[in-house]
Amino acid sequence: MSALFGGLMSVVYHVISAVLLFWHAVWDRVLGDPHVLATDWAWVLGIVFLVLTVRALLVPIYVRQMHSQRAMQRLQPKLKELRERHKGDPAGLQAALPALYQAENVSPFGSFVPMLLQIPIFIGLLHVLRHLRPTIVSADAQTLYGWTVTQFHDASHAKLFGAPIAAGFQATADQLGPLGAHSVTVKIVAAVLIVAMITTTYLTSRMSILKTGWAEDPQQRMVQRLMLYGVPVSLLISGVIFPVGVILYWTTQNVFALGQQMWMHRRYPLDTPPATTAAEAPKVVSAPKVGAKPAGRRPKRS
């Protein structure tokens, strides 16, 4: 099993490297290897367009995710009825839920598929960027995953506002010395990106929950709370050890995810009951006043 996983991740490493190198070559040719504001823009834009490539490939899955969320929303009344029927019988409820999901052709975990598919990509990018260390001098190690020695040297020294994309918040002065970077600069750039990563992660989860509503099922509600609060808090810890390039990838992905969610919610609006027209609205009849004669036909005059 471990050999199979290792072989699968090796393929992911090669694909991530190929996409990153492709976009770097495109922007290097278009911009002419620019070095402005202490930033190697060809490598930075390579990471940004790696995000665009991944998001574009996952669009069909995100559409299915949206349909799954809508289906779960329509299923809420039946779920509530099922919980009332099995009140005090958790075992019976757990046995009845899969049957209901199967009958309605709904997957309660459909909304998590895109996130699960991005995990190998994220691990692959993390591995590739951590591999870009100038302390690696072996040509065989430098040319792993389809890199050339020149590409490895340029990427391992690439910077974003003076912070190497392969360095992290915890990088020491000894580690940054060969990269020609300062610890204070790296910490400032990494801290700003970590705050942006946490904020955009929270906003992405919040928008999704506000559009679909809080789940009635306690387990699903707990998962929603975990996504809304737990994941951003965990990023505060893990962001400290992430390379700057990975934090840039995550933040860029969240920004595009917010835009994608706005577009998809407009493209696939929530199911709402039809508005009641004035003619269909029930007429409100006020109670007669005390002592008032009931309305009716007037008596004929003699």
Coordinates of C-alpha atoms in Angstrom, one line a residue:
M1 CA 0.0 0.0 0.0
S2 CA 2.8 2.4 0.9
A3 CA 4.5 1.7 -2.4
L4 CA 1.3 2.4 -4.3
F5 CA 0.9 5.7 -2.4
G6 CA 4.5 6.6 -3.1
G7 CA 4.1 5.9 -6.8
L8 CA 0.9 8.0 -6.9
M9 CA 2.5 10.9 -5.1
S10 CA 5.5 10.7 -7.5
V11 CA 3.1 11.2 -10.4
V12 CA 1.6 14.2 -8.5
Y13 CA 5.1 15.7 -8.0
H14 CA 5.9 15.4 -11.6
V15 CA 2.5 16.9 -12.7
I16 CA 2.8 19.8 -10.2
S17 CA 6.4 20.5 -11.4
A18 CA 5.4 20.4 -15.1
V19 CA 2.5 22.8 -14.6
L20 CA 4.6 25.2 -12.5
L21 CA 7.5 25.1 -15.0
F22 CA 5.1 25.6 -17.9
W23 CA 3.6 28.8 -16.5
H24 CA 7.0 30.1 -15.4
A25 CA 8.2 29.7 -19.0
V26 CA 5.1 31.5 -20.3
W27 CA 5.5 34.5 -18.0
D28 CA 9.3 34.5 -18.4
R29 CA 8.8 34.9 -22.1
V30 CA 6.0 37.4 -21.8
L31 CA 7.5 39.6 -19.2
G32 CA 11.2 39.1 -19.9
D33 CA 12.3 37.7 -16.5
P34 CA 11.2 40.7 -14.5
H35 CA 12.7 41.5 -11.1
V36 CA 10.6 44.4 -9.7
L37 CA 9.9 45.1 -6.0
A38 CA 12.4 42.4 -5.0
T39 CA 10.1 39.9 -6.6
D40 CA 10.7 37.2 -9.3
W41 CA 7.3 37.7 -10.9
A42 CA 7.7 34.8 -13.4
W43 CA 7.8 32.3 -10.5
V44 CA 5.2 34.1 -8.5
L45 CA 2.8 34.2 -11.4
G46 CA 3.7 30.6 -12.1
I47 CA 2.2 29.6 -8.7
V48 CA -0.8 31.9 -9.2
F49 CA -1.6 30.3 -12.6
L50 CA -1.0 26.8 -11.1
V51 CA -4.0 27.7 -8.9
L52 CA -6.0 28.8 -12.0
T53 CA -5.2 25.5 -13.7
V54 CA -6.3 23.4 -10.8
R55 CA -9.5 25.4 -10.3
A56 CA -10.4 25.1 -14.0
L57 CA -9.9 21.4 -13.9
L58 CA -12.1 21.0 -10.8
V59 CA -15.0 23.2 -12.1
P60 CA -17.2 20.2 -13.0
I61 CA -16.7 18.8 -9.5
Y62 CA -17.6 22.1 -7.9
V63 CA -20.8 22.1 -10.0
R64 CA -21.6 18.7 -8.6
Q65 CA -20.8 20.0 -5.1
M66 CA -23.3 22.8 -5.6
H67 CA -26.0 20.4 -6.8
S68 CA -25.2 18.2 -3.7
Q69 CA -25.6 21.2 -1.4
R70 CA -28.9 22.1 -3.0
A71 CA -30.2 18.6 -2.8
M72 CA -29.3 18.4 0.9
Q73 CA -31.2 21.7 1.4
R74 CA -34.3 20.3 -0.2
L75 CA -34.0 17.2 1.9
Q76 CA -34.1 19.1 5.2
P77 CA -37.9 18.7 5.8
K78 CA -37.6 14.9 5.3
L79 CA -34.6 14.8 7.6
K80 CA -36.5 16.7 10.3
E81 CA -39.4 14.3 10.0
L82 CA -37.1 11.3 10.2
R83 CA -35.5 12.7 13.3
E84 CA -38.9 13.2 14.9
R85 CA -40.0 9.7 14.0
H86 CA -36.8 8.2 15.6
K87 CA -36.6 10.5 18.6
G88 CA -34.9 8.7 21.4
D89 CA -33.7 6.0 19.0
P90 CA -30.3 7.0 17.6
A91 CA -29.5 3.6 16.3
G92 CA -32.7 3.5 14.3
L93 CA -32.0 7.0 13.0
Q94 CA -28.5 6.1 11.8
A95 CA -29.9 3.0 10.0
A96 CA -32.7 5.1 8.3
L97 CA -30.5 8.0 7.1
P98 CA -28.5 6.0 4.5
A99 CA -31.8 4.6 3.1
L100 CA -33.2 8.1 2.8
Y101 CA -30.0 9.4 1.1
Q102 CA -30.0 6.5 -1.3
A103 CA -33.7 6.9 -2.1
E104 CA -33.2 10.6 -2.8
N105 CA -29.9 10.0 -4.7
V106 CA -28.1 12.5 -2.4
S107 CA -24.6 12.2 -0.9
P108 CA -24.1 14.0 2.4
F109 CA -20.4 14.1 1.7
G110 CA -20.6 15.5 -1.8
S111 CA -19.6 19.0 -0.7
F112 CA -16.2 17.7 0.6
V113 CA -15.1 16.0 -2.6
P114 CA -13.3 19.1 -4.1
M115 CA -11.4 19.6 -0.8
L116 CA -10.3 15.9 -0.7
L117 CA -9.1 16.1 -4.3
Q118 CA -7.0 19.1 -3.6
I119 CA -5.2 17.4 -0.7
P120 CA -2.7 15.5 -2.9
I121 CA -2.2 18.6 -5.0
F122 CA -1.5 20.6 -1.9
I123 CA 0.9 18.0 -0.5
G124 CA 2.6 17.8 -3.9
L125 CA 3.2 21.6 -4.0
L126 CA 4.4 21.5 -0.4
H127 CA 6.9 18.8 -1.3
V128 CA 8.1 20.4 -4.5
L129 CA 8.7 23.8 -2.8
R130 CA 10.4 22.3 0.2
H131 CA 12.7 20.5 -2.2
L132 CA 13.8 23.8 -3.7
R133 CA 16.7 24.3 -1.3
P134 CA 20.0 25.9 -2.4
T135 CA 21.8 23.5 0.0
I136 CA 21.0 20.7 -2.4
V137 CA 24.1 20.4 -4.7
S138 CA 23.6 17.0 -6.2
A139 CA 22.6 17.2 -9.9
D140 CA 20.5 14.1 -9.6
A141 CA 18.5 15.6 -6.7
Q142 CA 18.2 18.9 -8.5
T143 CA 16.8 17.3 -11.6
L144 CA 14.1 15.3 -9.9
Y145 CA 10.5 15.7 -11.2
G146 CA 11.7 17.0 -14.6
W147 CA 13.6 20.1 -13.4
T148 CA 16.8 21.3 -15.0
V149 CA 19.8 22.5 -12.9
T150 CA 19.2 26.0 -14.1
Q151 CA 15.5 25.9 -13.3
F152 CA 16.2 24.5 -9.9
H153 CA 18.7 27.2 -9.1
D154 CA 16.4 30.0 -10.3
A155 CA 13.4 28.7 -8.4
S156 CA 15.3 28.0 -5.1
H157 CA 16.4 31.7 -5.1
A158 CA 13.1 33.2 -6.3
K159 CA 11.6 35.8 -4.0
L160 CA 8.3 37.5 -3.2
F161 CA 9.0 41.0 -1.9
G162 CA 12.4 39.9 -0.7
A163 CA 11.2 36.6 0.9
P164 CA 12.2 33.4 -0.8
I165 CA 9.2 31.4 -1.9
A166 CA 10.8 28.2 -0.6
A167 CA 11.4 29.7 2.9
G168 CA 9.0 29.8 5.8
F169 CA 8.3 31.9 8.9
Q170 CA 10.6 29.8 11.0
A171 CA 13.5 30.0 8.6
T172 CA 16.8 30.8 10.5
A173 CA 19.4 33.2 9.5
D174 CA 21.7 30.3 8.5
Q175 CA 19.1 28.9 6.2
L176 CA 18.4 32.3 4.6
G177 CA 22.0 33.3 4.2
P178 CA 22.5 31.2 1.0
L179 CA 19.3 32.7 -0.4
G180 CA 20.4 36.3 0.2
A181 CA 17.4 37.1 2.4
H182 CA 16.9 38.6 5.8
S183 CA 14.9 36.9 8.6
V184 CA 12.8 40.0 9.4
T185 CA 11.7 40.4 5.8
V186 CA 10.7 36.8 5.6
K187 CA 8.7 37.0 8.8
I188 CA 6.9 40.1 7.7
V189 CA 5.9 38.7 4.3
A190 CA 5.0 35.3 5.7
A191 CA 2.9 36.9 8.5
V192 CA 0.9 39.0 6.1
L193 CA 0.3 36.0 3.9
I194 CA -0.7 33.9 6.9
V195 CA -3.3 36.5 8.0
A196 CA -4.6 36.7 4.4
M197 CA -4.8 32.9 4.2
I198 CA -6.7 32.6 7.4
T199 CA -9.1 35.4 6.6
T200 CA -9.9 34.2 3.1
T201 CA -10.3 30.6 4.4
Y202 CA -12.9 31.8 6.9
L203 CA -14.7 34.0 4.4
T204 CA -14.9 31.2 1.9
S205 CA -16.5 28.8 4.5
R206 CA -18.8 31.5 5.8
M207 CA -20.1 32.4 2.4
S208 CA -20.8 28.7 1.6
I209 CA -22.7 28.2 4.9
L210 CA -24.7 31.4 4.6
K211 CA -25.8 30.4 1.2
T212 CA -26.8 26.9 2.0
G213 CA -27.8 27.4 5.6
W214 CA -26.8 25.6 8.8
A215 CA -27.5 21.9 8.6
E216 CA -30.2 20.4 10.8
D217 CA -28.3 17.2 11.4
P218 CA -26.0 17.6 14.5
Q219 CA -23.1 15.8 12.8
Q220 CA -23.2 17.9 9.7
R221 CA -23.6 21.1 11.8
M222 CA -20.5 20.0 13.7
V223 CA -18.6 19.6 10.4
Q224 CA -19.8 23.1 9.3
R225 CA -18.5 24.6 12.6
L226 CA -15.2 22.7 12.1
M227 CA -14.8 24.1 8.6
L228 CA -15.8 27.6 9.7
Y229 CA -13.7 27.9 12.8
G230 CA -11.4 24.9 13.2
V231 CA -9.7 25.0 9.8
P232 CA -8.7 28.8 10.0
V233 CA -7.4 28.2 13.6
S234 CA -5.3 25.2 12.4
L235 CA -3.9 27.4 9.6
L236 CA -2.5 29.8 12.2
I237 CA -0.3 26.9 13.4
S238 CA 0.5 25.2 10.2
G239 CA 1.1 28.5 8.3
V240 CA 4.1 29.1 10.4
I241 CA 5.9 26.0 8.9
F242 CA 4.5 26.4 5.3
P243 CA 6.9 27.9 2.7
V244 CA 5.9 31.3 1.4
G245 CA 5.1 29.8 -2.0
V246 CA 2.5 27.4 -0.4
I247 CA 0.9 30.2 1.6
L248 CA 0.7 32.2 -1.6
Y249 CA -0.9 29.2 -3.3
W250 CA -3.5 28.8 -0.6
T251 CA -4.4 32.5 -0.4
T252 CA -4.7 32.8 -4.2
Q253 CA -6.9 29.7 -4.2
N254 CA -9.2 31.2 -1.6
V255 CA -9.5 34.5 -3.5
F256 CA -10.5 32.7 -6.6
A257 CA -12.8 30.4 -4.6
L258 CA -14.7 33.4 -3.3
G259 CA -15.2 34.7 -6.8
Q260 CA -16.2 31.2 -8.0
Q261 CA -18.7 30.8 -5.2
M262 CA -20.3 34.2 -6.1
W263 CA -20.6 33.2 -9.7
M264 CA -21.9 29.7 -9.0
H265 CA -24.5 31.0 -6.5
R266 CA -25.8 33.3 -9.2
R267 CA -25.7 30.6 -11.8
Y268 CA -27.4 28.1 -9.5
P269 CA -29.6 30.1 -7.1
L270 CA -31.2 28.7 -4.0
D271 CA -34.6 27.1 -4.5
T272 CA -37.1 29.5 -3.1
P273 CA -40.9 29.2 -3.0
P274 CA -42.8 31.3 -5.6
A275 CA -43.7 34.7 -4.4
T276 CA -47.4 35.1 -3.4
T277 CA -49.2 37.6 -5.6
A278 CA -51.6 40.2 -4.3
A279 CA -54.6 38.3 -5.8
E280 CA -53.5 35.0 -4.2
A281 CA -52.8 36.5 -0.8
P282 CA -55.4 35.7 1.8
K283 CA -57.6 38.5 2.8
V284 CA -57.5 39.6 6.4
V285 CA -61.0 40.2 7.8
S286 CA -61.0 42.3 10.9
A287 CA -63.2 41.4 13.8
P288 CA -66.5 43.4 14.1
K289 CA -66.6 46.1 16.7
V290 CA -68.6 45.5 19.8
G291 CA -72.2 46.7 19.3
A292 CA -71.9 46.9 15.5
K293 CA -74.5 45.4 13.4
P294 CA -73.5 42.5 11.2
A295 CA -72.9 43.4 7.6
G296 CA -75.6 42.3 5.2
R297 CA -78.2 43.5 2.8
R298 CA -80.0 46.6 3.8
P299 CA -83.7 46.2 4.7
K300 CA -86.1 47.4 2.0
R301 CA -87.9 50.5 2.9
S302 CA -91.7 50.1 3.0

